[in-house]
Amino acid sequence: MLKESSKAKLRIWNIGAYNMSYTRNILITGGAGFIGSHLVRLMVNKYPHYRIVNLDKLTYAGNLKNLSDVEEKTNYTFVKADICDQKAIIDVFSNYQITDVIHLAAESHVDRSIEGPMEFVMTNVVGTVNLLQCAKDAWKDTEGNIFHHVSTDEVYGSLGAEGLFKETTSYDPRSPYSSSKASSDHFVRAFHHTYGMNIKLSNCSNNYGSHQFPEKLIPLMINNIVNKKPLPVYGKGDNIRDWLWVNDHASAIDRIFHDGRIGEAYNVGGLNEWTNIDLVKYLCGLLDEKLGRASGENESLITYVADRAGHDMRYAIDATKLENELNWRPSLEFEEGLSITVDWYLENSEWIEDITSGSYMDYYNDMYKNR
Ligand code: NAD
Ligand code: DAU
């Protein structure tokens, strides 16, 4: 006679690889992007009893090659769709019996939001509300479903020389990007307060690591240094960002998704503030060494250029709540993480070449379209 607990286990696992029934079917949006791909990899590998459905529109920022190492895993599925497309999202909830959502899909680059805000309104605001609405309808007869919204510290605005962003800091977004993310955060909270949806939010500082699109500061500077191109530092380079290794952000999302309190927001960061110019100079020195160039050679590439419009001066996160409540800590010192990151870009030059040539966009058609 099987005990009840063993029967439950059998029901869950139903081993026969392709018949496995999963304990959760988690929809991760934006999983082909920078942070999303790290989170998808973590979840697929750590939780074989979860089905991970990665939904991504594959904009310029989406690159399925980021996930080539997990694409054959039986608990991983990719769906190409736009979060603004109501029918497509309803179908995904129904086809995969989605139990939970971790929402990362977004337009994420501040400079692009200054050039053209509308795409940011569409994806970050309208897309998020569409996703919330579809989740609410799909989950009307079930309980315990979680909607985890991944947001940014930029919603809090810009700091002066002192102080840190806390979860209680008032929202004061100042760029079209941060305004669209703040708006999406408000809608997520509204679905909790109005409809009782089980939401969680996380607001993280600047991420760095492998697979980051080379329009963002760190991969752009590494790529330009390698190719001996000018290093465009905005303004005087005295703006401050608080950097966290992307895998530490992924581990924080994992922790908050599983153990964070319903209806709560958690700040994520590692108390690691750098002025842009100090960071660029540090990268120059690191790459002098790694590329065997003369000391100071790379620094001569630094070029001060016109400042970003409305450039936020300083971001800095207080992650005490996450540390105290959920016992999360960053796993790496910045210098170690940066060295690992630089080595990855040096060893994976074809990843950047695929992006600069545009061939990364063919991967979906080559590998997925006829599946
Ligand atoms: P990214 O630009 O690298 O990736 C975004 C992904 O979303 C891409 O794969 C893209 O194809 C997809 N996407 C865009 N529009 C879509 C749509 N309409 N429908 C479906 N998919 C769509 O972004 P990232 O840096 O990985 O950021 C991920 C999330 O984390 C964003 O919500 C961002 O606001 C937030 N965040 C980023 C940072 C950071 O430092 N990069 C820090 C804190 C929070
Ligand atoms: O704080 C979290 C945010 O960090 C995320 O929400 C955003 O999605 C992410 O893009 C990032 O925003 P930033 O604007 O801080 O990141 P970015 O890499 O674009 O720029 C970092 C800093 O470097 C910023 O002060 C602007 C400056 N910069 C950037 C670029 C691309 C330069 O001086 N030169 C550059 O060429």
Coordinates of C-alpha atoms and ligand atoms in Angstrom, one line a residue:
M1 CA 0.0 0.0 0.0
L2 CA 1.3 3.4 -1.0
K3 CA 1.2 6.1 1.7
E4 CA -0.8 9.2 0.7
S5 CA 2.3 11.3 0.4
S6 CA 3.9 8.8 -2.0
K7 CA 0.8 8.7 -4.1
A8 CA 1.0 12.5 -4.3
K9 CA 4.6 12.3 -5.4
L10 CA 3.7 9.8 -8.1
R11 CA 0.9 12.0 -9.4
I12 CA 3.3 14.9 -9.6
W13 CA 6.2 13.1 -11.2
N14 CA 4.4 10.5 -13.4
I15 CA 7.8 9.6 -14.6
G16 CA 7.9 8.7 -18.3
A17 CA 9.9 11.8 -19.4
Y18 CA 7.3 13.3 -21.8
N19 CA 4.3 12.6 -19.6
M20 CA 5.7 14.4 -16.6
S21 CA 3.0 16.6 -15.0
Y22 CA 4.3 19.7 -13.5
T23 CA 3.7 21.2 -10.1
R24 CA 3.6 24.7 -11.6
N25 CA 3.4 26.0 -15.2
I26 CA 5.3 29.3 -15.0
L27 CA 5.0 31.9 -17.7
I28 CA 8.2 34.0 -17.9
T29 CA 7.9 37.0 -20.2
G30 CA 10.9 38.5 -21.9
G31 CA 13.0 35.4 -21.3
A32 CA 15.0 35.9 -24.5
G33 CA 16.5 39.1 -23.2
F34 CA 19.4 39.8 -20.8
I35 CA 18.0 39.2 -17.4
G36 CA 15.1 37.0 -18.6
S37 CA 17.5 34.4 -20.1
H38 CA 19.5 34.1 -16.9
L39 CA 16.3 33.6 -14.9
V40 CA 14.9 31.1 -17.4
R41 CA 18.1 29.1 -17.2
L42 CA 18.1 29.1 -13.4
M43 CA 14.4 28.0 -13.2
V44 CA 14.6 25.3 -15.9
N45 CA 17.7 23.7 -14.3
K46 CA 16.8 24.2 -10.6
Y47 CA 13.1 23.2 -10.9
P48 CA 12.7 20.2 -13.2
H49 CA 9.2 19.8 -11.7
Y50 CA 8.1 23.2 -13.1
R51 CA 7.3 23.8 -16.7
I52 CA 8.8 27.0 -17.8
V53 CA 7.1 28.8 -20.7
N54 CA 9.2 31.6 -22.1
L55 CA 7.1 34.1 -24.0
D56 CA 8.9 36.7 -25.9
K57 CA 8.2 38.9 -28.9
L58 CA 11.8 38.8 -30.0
T59 CA 12.3 42.5 -30.5
Y60 CA 15.9 43.7 -31.3
A61 CA 16.7 42.9 -27.6
G62 CA 15.5 39.3 -27.7
N63 CA 18.1 36.6 -28.7
L64 CA 17.1 33.0 -28.4
K65 CA 20.7 32.0 -28.7
N66 CA 21.0 33.2 -25.1
L67 CA 19.1 30.0 -24.2
S68 CA 20.6 27.5 -26.6
D69 CA 21.9 25.4 -23.7
V70 CA 18.4 24.8 -22.3
E71 CA 16.2 24.8 -25.4
E72 CA 16.1 20.9 -25.5
K73 CA 15.1 20.5 -21.9
T74 CA 11.7 18.8 -21.6
N75 CA 10.4 21.3 -19.0
Y76 CA 11.2 24.3 -21.3
T77 CA 8.9 25.8 -24.0
F78 CA 9.3 28.9 -26.1
V79 CA 6.4 30.9 -27.5
K80 CA 6.9 33.9 -29.8
A81 CA 4.2 36.4 -28.9
D82 CA 3.6 40.0 -28.0
I83 CA 2.4 40.7 -24.5
C84 CA 0.0 43.3 -26.0
D85 CA -1.7 40.6 -28.1
Q86 CA -4.8 39.6 -26.1
K87 CA -5.7 36.5 -28.1
A88 CA -2.2 35.2 -28.0
I89 CA -1.9 35.6 -24.3
I90 CA -5.3 34.1 -23.6
D91 CA -4.3 31.1 -25.7
V92 CA -1.0 30.7 -23.8
F93 CA -2.7 30.7 -20.4
S94 CA -5.2 28.1 -21.7
N95 CA -2.8 25.9 -23.7
Y96 CA -0.2 25.6 -21.0
Q97 CA -2.5 25.9 -17.9
I98 CA -0.3 28.7 -16.6
T99 CA -0.3 28.8 -12.8
D100 CA 2.1 31.8 -12.3
V101 CA 3.7 34.7 -14.1
I102 CA 7.1 36.2 -13.8
H103 CA 7.0 39.3 -15.9
L104 CA 10.2 40.8 -17.4
A105 CA 9.2 41.7 -21.0
A106 CA 9.8 45.4 -21.5
E107 CA 11.4 48.0 -23.6
S108 CA 14.4 48.6 -21.3
H109 CA 16.8 51.2 -22.8
V110 CA 16.5 54.7 -21.5
D111 CA 18.1 56.4 -24.6
R112 CA 15.6 54.6 -26.9
S113 CA 12.8 55.9 -24.6
I114 CA 14.0 59.4 -25.1
E115 CA 14.0 58.9 -28.9
G116 CA 10.6 57.3 -29.0
P117 CA 8.4 56.9 -25.9
M118 CA 5.4 55.3 -27.6
E119 CA 6.8 51.8 -27.9
F120 CA 7.6 52.0 -24.1
V121 CA 3.9 52.9 -23.4
M122 CA 2.7 50.1 -25.5
T123 CA 4.8 47.3 -24.1
N124 CA 5.6 48.4 -20.6
V125 CA 2.1 49.8 -19.8
V126 CA -0.5 48.4 -22.2
G127 CA 1.3 45.0 -22.4
T128 CA 1.5 44.7 -18.6
V129 CA -2.2 45.6 -18.2
N130 CA -3.1 43.1 -20.9
L131 CA -1.1 40.4 -19.1
L132 CA -2.7 41.2 -15.8
Q133 CA -6.2 41.1 -17.3
C134 CA -5.6 37.8 -19.0
A135 CA -4.1 36.3 -15.8
K136 CA -7.1 37.5 -13.7
D137 CA -9.5 35.9 -16.2
A138 CA -7.6 32.7 -16.4
W139 CA -7.2 32.4 -12.6
K140 CA -10.8 33.3 -11.6
D141 CA -11.5 29.8 -10.3
T142 CA -8.1 28.9 -8.9
E143 CA -6.2 30.1 -5.8
G144 CA -2.6 30.8 -4.9
N145 CA -1.5 31.9 -8.4
I146 CA 1.4 34.4 -8.3
F147 CA 2.0 37.4 -10.6
H148 CA 5.6 38.6 -10.0
H149 CA 6.4 41.9 -11.7
V150 CA 10.1 42.7 -12.3
S151 CA 10.7 46.4 -12.1
T152 CA 13.5 48.9 -11.7
D153 CA 15.0 51.3 -9.1
E154 CA 14.5 54.1 -11.7
V155 CA 10.9 54.4 -10.6
Y156 CA 12.1 56.2 -7.5
G157 CA 13.8 59.0 -9.5
S158 CA 17.2 60.4 -8.9
L159 CA 19.2 60.7 -5.6
G160 CA 21.4 63.5 -4.4
A161 CA 24.8 62.7 -2.7
E162 CA 23.1 61.1 0.3
G163 CA 20.5 58.4 1.0
L164 CA 19.3 55.2 -0.5
F165 CA 16.0 54.1 -2.3
K166 CA 13.8 52.2 0.1
E167 CA 10.6 50.4 -0.7
T168 CA 8.8 53.3 1.0
T169 CA 10.5 56.0 -1.2
S170 CA 7.9 57.9 -3.2
Y171 CA 7.8 57.2 -6.9
D172 CA 9.3 60.1 -9.0
P173 CA 10.2 58.7 -12.4
R174 CA 11.9 61.2 -14.8
S175 CA 12.5 59.5 -18.1
P176 CA 9.9 58.0 -20.5
Y177 CA 11.3 54.5 -19.7
S178 CA 11.1 54.9 -15.9
S179 CA 7.6 56.6 -16.2
S180 CA 6.4 53.6 -18.2
K181 CA 7.8 51.2 -15.6
A182 CA 6.3 53.2 -12.7
S183 CA 3.0 53.1 -14.4
S184 CA 3.2 49.3 -14.8
D185 CA 4.0 49.0 -11.1
H186 CA 0.9 51.0 -10.2
F187 CA -1.3 48.8 -12.4
V188 CA 0.2 45.6 -10.7
R189 CA -0.6 47.0 -7.3
A190 CA -4.1 48.1 -8.5
F191 CA -4.8 44.5 -9.5
H192 CA -3.9 43.4 -6.0
H193 CA -6.0 46.0 -4.2
T194 CA -8.9 45.9 -6.6
Y195 CA -9.2 42.3 -7.6
G196 CA -7.2 40.5 -4.9
M197 CA -4.5 39.2 -7.3
N198 CA -1.5 37.7 -5.5
I199 CA 1.2 40.1 -6.8
K200 CA 4.8 40.6 -5.8
L201 CA 7.2 43.3 -7.1
S202 CA 10.9 43.6 -7.2
N203 CA 12.8 46.8 -8.0
C204 CA 16.4 46.2 -8.9
S205 CA 19.5 48.4 -9.6
N206 CA 21.7 48.2 -12.7
N207 CA 22.6 44.7 -13.8
Y208 CA 25.8 43.5 -15.5
G209 CA 26.9 40.2 -16.8
S210 CA 27.0 38.0 -19.8
H211 CA 24.4 38.2 -22.7
Q212 CA 23.6 42.0 -22.2
F213 CA 22.7 43.8 -25.4
P214 CA 25.7 45.9 -26.4
E215 CA 23.8 49.2 -26.3
K216 CA 24.1 49.2 -22.4
L217 CA 27.1 50.8 -20.7
I218 CA 29.3 47.8 -19.7
P219 CA 29.0 45.6 -22.9
L220 CA 29.2 48.7 -25.1
M221 CA 32.5 49.8 -23.4
I222 CA 34.0 46.3 -23.5
N223 CA 33.2 45.9 -27.2
N224 CA 34.5 49.4 -28.1
I225 CA 37.7 48.8 -26.1
V226 CA 38.3 45.4 -27.9
N227 CA 37.8 47.2 -31.2
K228 CA 39.8 50.3 -30.2
K229 CA 36.7 52.5 -30.8
P230 CA 35.9 55.7 -28.8
L231 CA 34.3 55.2 -25.4
P232 CA 31.4 57.6 -25.2
V233 CA 31.0 58.9 -21.7
Y234 CA 27.9 61.1 -21.2
G235 CA 28.4 64.5 -19.7
K236 CA 31.2 64.5 -17.1
G237 CA 30.8 60.9 -16.3
D238 CA 30.0 61.7 -12.7
N239 CA 26.5 60.0 -12.6
I240 CA 26.4 57.1 -10.2
R241 CA 24.9 53.7 -10.7
D242 CA 24.6 50.8 -8.3
W243 CA 25.7 47.6 -10.0
L244 CA 24.6 44.0 -9.4
W245 CA 25.6 40.8 -11.1
V246 CA 22.7 39.5 -13.2
N247 CA 22.8 36.0 -11.7
D248 CA 22.3 37.6 -8.2
H249 CA 19.3 39.4 -9.6
A250 CA 17.9 36.1 -10.9
S251 CA 18.5 34.4 -7.5
A252 CA 16.7 37.3 -5.8
I253 CA 13.7 36.9 -8.1
D254 CA 13.7 33.2 -7.4
R255 CA 13.7 33.9 -3.6
I256 CA 11.0 36.6 -3.8
F257 CA 8.8 34.6 -6.2
H258 CA 8.8 31.6 -3.8
D259 CA 9.1 33.2 -0.3
G260 CA 8.2 36.9 -0.6
R261 CA 5.1 38.2 1.0
I262 CA 2.0 38.7 -1.2
G263 CA 1.4 42.3 -2.1
E264 CA 4.9 43.4 -1.2
A265 CA 7.7 45.0 -3.1
Y266 CA 11.4 44.1 -2.5
N267 CA 14.4 46.3 -3.5
V268 CA 17.3 44.3 -5.0
G269 CA 20.9 45.7 -5.0
G270 CA 24.3 45.1 -3.7
L271 CA 25.5 48.5 -2.2
N272 CA 27.9 48.9 -5.1
E273 CA 28.0 52.5 -6.3
W274 CA 30.3 53.6 -9.1
T275 CA 30.6 56.9 -11.0
N276 CA 30.4 56.1 -14.7
I277 CA 33.9 57.5 -15.3
D278 CA 35.5 55.4 -12.5
L279 CA 33.8 52.3 -13.9
V280 CA 34.9 53.0 -17.5
K281 CA 38.5 53.6 -16.3
Y282 CA 38.4 50.4 -14.3
L283 CA 37.3 48.5 -17.3
C284 CA 40.0 50.1 -19.4
G285 CA 42.7 48.9 -16.9
L286 CA 41.2 45.4 -16.7
L287 CA 41.2 45.1 -20.4
D288 CA 44.8 46.6 -20.7
E289 CA 45.8 43.5 -18.7
K290 CA 43.6 40.9 -20.3
L291 CA 44.4 42.1 -23.9
G292 CA 48.1 42.6 -23.1
R293 CA 48.0 46.3 -24.0
A294 CA 50.2 48.9 -22.5
S295 CA 48.9 50.4 -19.2
G296 CA 46.8 53.5 -20.0
E297 CA 46.3 52.6 -23.7
N298 CA 42.6 51.9 -23.4
E299 CA 41.9 55.1 -21.3
S300 CA 43.0 57.2 -24.3
L301 CA 39.8 56.0 -26.0
I302 CA 37.6 57.8 -23.5
T303 CA 35.6 60.5 -25.3
Y304 CA 33.2 62.8 -23.4
V305 CA 30.0 63.3 -25.4
A306 CA 26.8 65.3 -24.9
D307 CA 24.8 64.3 -21.8
R308 CA 21.7 62.2 -21.9
A309 CA 18.6 64.4 -21.7
G310 CA 17.2 64.5 -18.1
H311 CA 20.1 62.2 -17.0
D312 CA 19.3 60.8 -13.5
M313 CA 22.3 61.6 -11.3
R314 CA 22.4 58.8 -8.8
Y315 CA 20.7 55.5 -8.1
A316 CA 21.4 53.5 -4.9
I317 CA 19.4 50.7 -3.4
D318 CA 18.7 49.7 0.2
A319 CA 18.0 46.0 0.0
T320 CA 17.7 45.5 3.8
K321 CA 14.2 44.2 3.6
L322 CA 15.2 41.4 1.1
E323 CA 18.2 40.5 3.2
N324 CA 16.4 40.5 6.5
E325 CA 13.1 38.8 5.4
L326 CA 14.4 36.4 2.8
N327 CA 18.1 36.0 3.7
W328 CA 19.3 37.0 0.2
R329 CA 22.8 38.3 -0.3
P330 CA 24.8 39.1 -3.5
S331 CA 27.1 36.1 -4.1
L332 CA 30.0 38.0 -5.8
E333 CA 32.2 41.0 -5.2
F334 CA 31.9 43.5 -8.1
E335 CA 35.6 43.2 -9.2
E336 CA 35.2 39.4 -9.4
G337 CA 31.9 39.6 -11.3
L338 CA 33.3 42.2 -13.7
S339 CA 36.4 40.0 -14.4
I340 CA 34.1 37.0 -15.1
T341 CA 31.9 39.2 -17.3
V342 CA 34.8 40.6 -19.3
D343 CA 36.2 37.1 -19.9
W344 CA 32.8 36.0 -21.1
Y345 CA 32.6 38.8 -23.7
L346 CA 36.2 38.1 -24.8
E347 CA 35.6 34.3 -25.1
N348 CA 32.2 34.8 -26.9
S349 CA 33.1 37.3 -29.6
E350 CA 30.8 35.5 -32.0
W351 CA 27.8 36.4 -29.7
I352 CA 28.5 40.1 -30.3
E353 CA 29.3 39.6 -34.0
D354 CA 25.9 37.9 -34.5
I355 CA 24.3 41.0 -33.0
T356 CA 26.3 43.5 -35.0
S357 CA 25.6 41.5 -38.2
G358 CA 21.9 41.0 -37.4
S359 CA 22.2 37.2 -37.9
Y360 CA 21.0 36.5 -34.3
M361 CA 17.5 37.4 -35.6
D362 CA 17.5 34.3 -38.0
Y363 CA 17.8 31.9 -35.1
Y364 CA 14.1 31.7 -34.5
N365 CA 13.3 30.9 -38.1
D366 CA 16.1 28.4 -38.4
M367 CA 15.5 26.5 -35.2
Y368 CA 11.9 27.1 -34.0
K369 CA 9.5 28.1 -36.7
N370 CA 8.6 24.6 -37.9
R371 CA 8.7 22.9 -34.5
Ligands
NAD1 P1 16.1 43.4 -22.4 O1 15.8 44.6 -23.2 O2 17.5 42.7 -22.5 O3 15.0 42.2 -22.7 C1 13.7 42.5 -22.8 C2 13.0 41.3 -23.5 O4 11.6 41.6 -23.6 C3 13.5 41.0 -24.9 O5 13.8 39.6 -25.0 C4 12.4 41.5 -25.8 O6 12.3 40.7 -27.0 C5 11.2 41.2 -24.9 N1 10.0 42.1 -25.3 C6 10.0 43.4 -25.5 N2 8.8 43.8 -25.8 C7 8.0 42.7 -25.8 C8 6.6 42.5 -26.0 N3 5.8 43.5 -26.4 N4 6.1 41.3 -25.8 C9 6.9 40.2 -25.5 N5 8.2 40.4 -25.3 C10 8.8 41.6 -25.4 O7 15.8 43.8 -20.9 P2 16.5 43.4 -19.5 O8 17.6 44.3 -19.3 O9 16.7 41.9 -19.5 O10 15.4 43.8 -18.5 C11 14.3 42.8 -18.2 C12 13.4 43.4 -17.2 O11 14.1 43.8 -16.0 C13 12.7 44.7 -17.7 O12 11.4 44.7 -17.2 C14 13.5 45.8 -17.0 O13 12.7 47.0 -16.8 C15 13.9 45.2 -15.7 N6 15.1 45.7 -15.1 C16 16.3 45.8 -15.8 C17 17.5 46.2 -15.2 C18 18.8 46.2 -16.0 O14 19.8 46.7 -15.4 N7 18.9 45.7 -17.2 C19 17.5 46.5 -13.9 C20 16.3 46.4 -13.2 C21 15.1 46.0 -13.8
DAU2 O1 18.7 51.1 -12.7 C1 18.2 50.1 -13.5 C2 18.2 50.4 -14.9 O2 19.5 50.3 -15.4 C3 17.3 49.5 -15.8 O3 16.0 49.7 -15.3 C4 17.4 49.8 -17.2 O4 16.6 48.9 -18.0 C5 18.9 49.6 -17.6 O5 19.0 50.0 -19.0 C6 19.7 50.6 -16.8 O6 19.5 51.9 -17.1 P1 20.7 53.0 -17.2 O7 20.3 54.1 -18.0 O8 21.3 53.3 -15.9 O9 21.8 52.0 -18.0 P2 22.8 52.4 -19.2 O10 23.7 51.2 -19.3 O11 22.0 52.8 -20.4 O12 23.7 53.6 -18.7 C7 24.4 53.5 -17.4 C8 25.0 54.8 -17.2 O13 26.0 55.0 -18.2 C9 24.1 56.0 -17.3 O14 24.4 57.0 -16.3 C10 24.3 56.5 -18.7 C11 25.8 56.2 -18.9 N1 26.2 56.0 -20.3 C12 25.5 55.0 -21.0 C13 25.8 54.7 -22.3 C14 25.0 53.7 -23.1 C15 27.3 56.6 -20.9 O15 27.9 57.4 -20.2 N2 27.6 56.3 -22.2 C16 26.9 55.3 -22.9 O16 27.3 55.1 -24.1

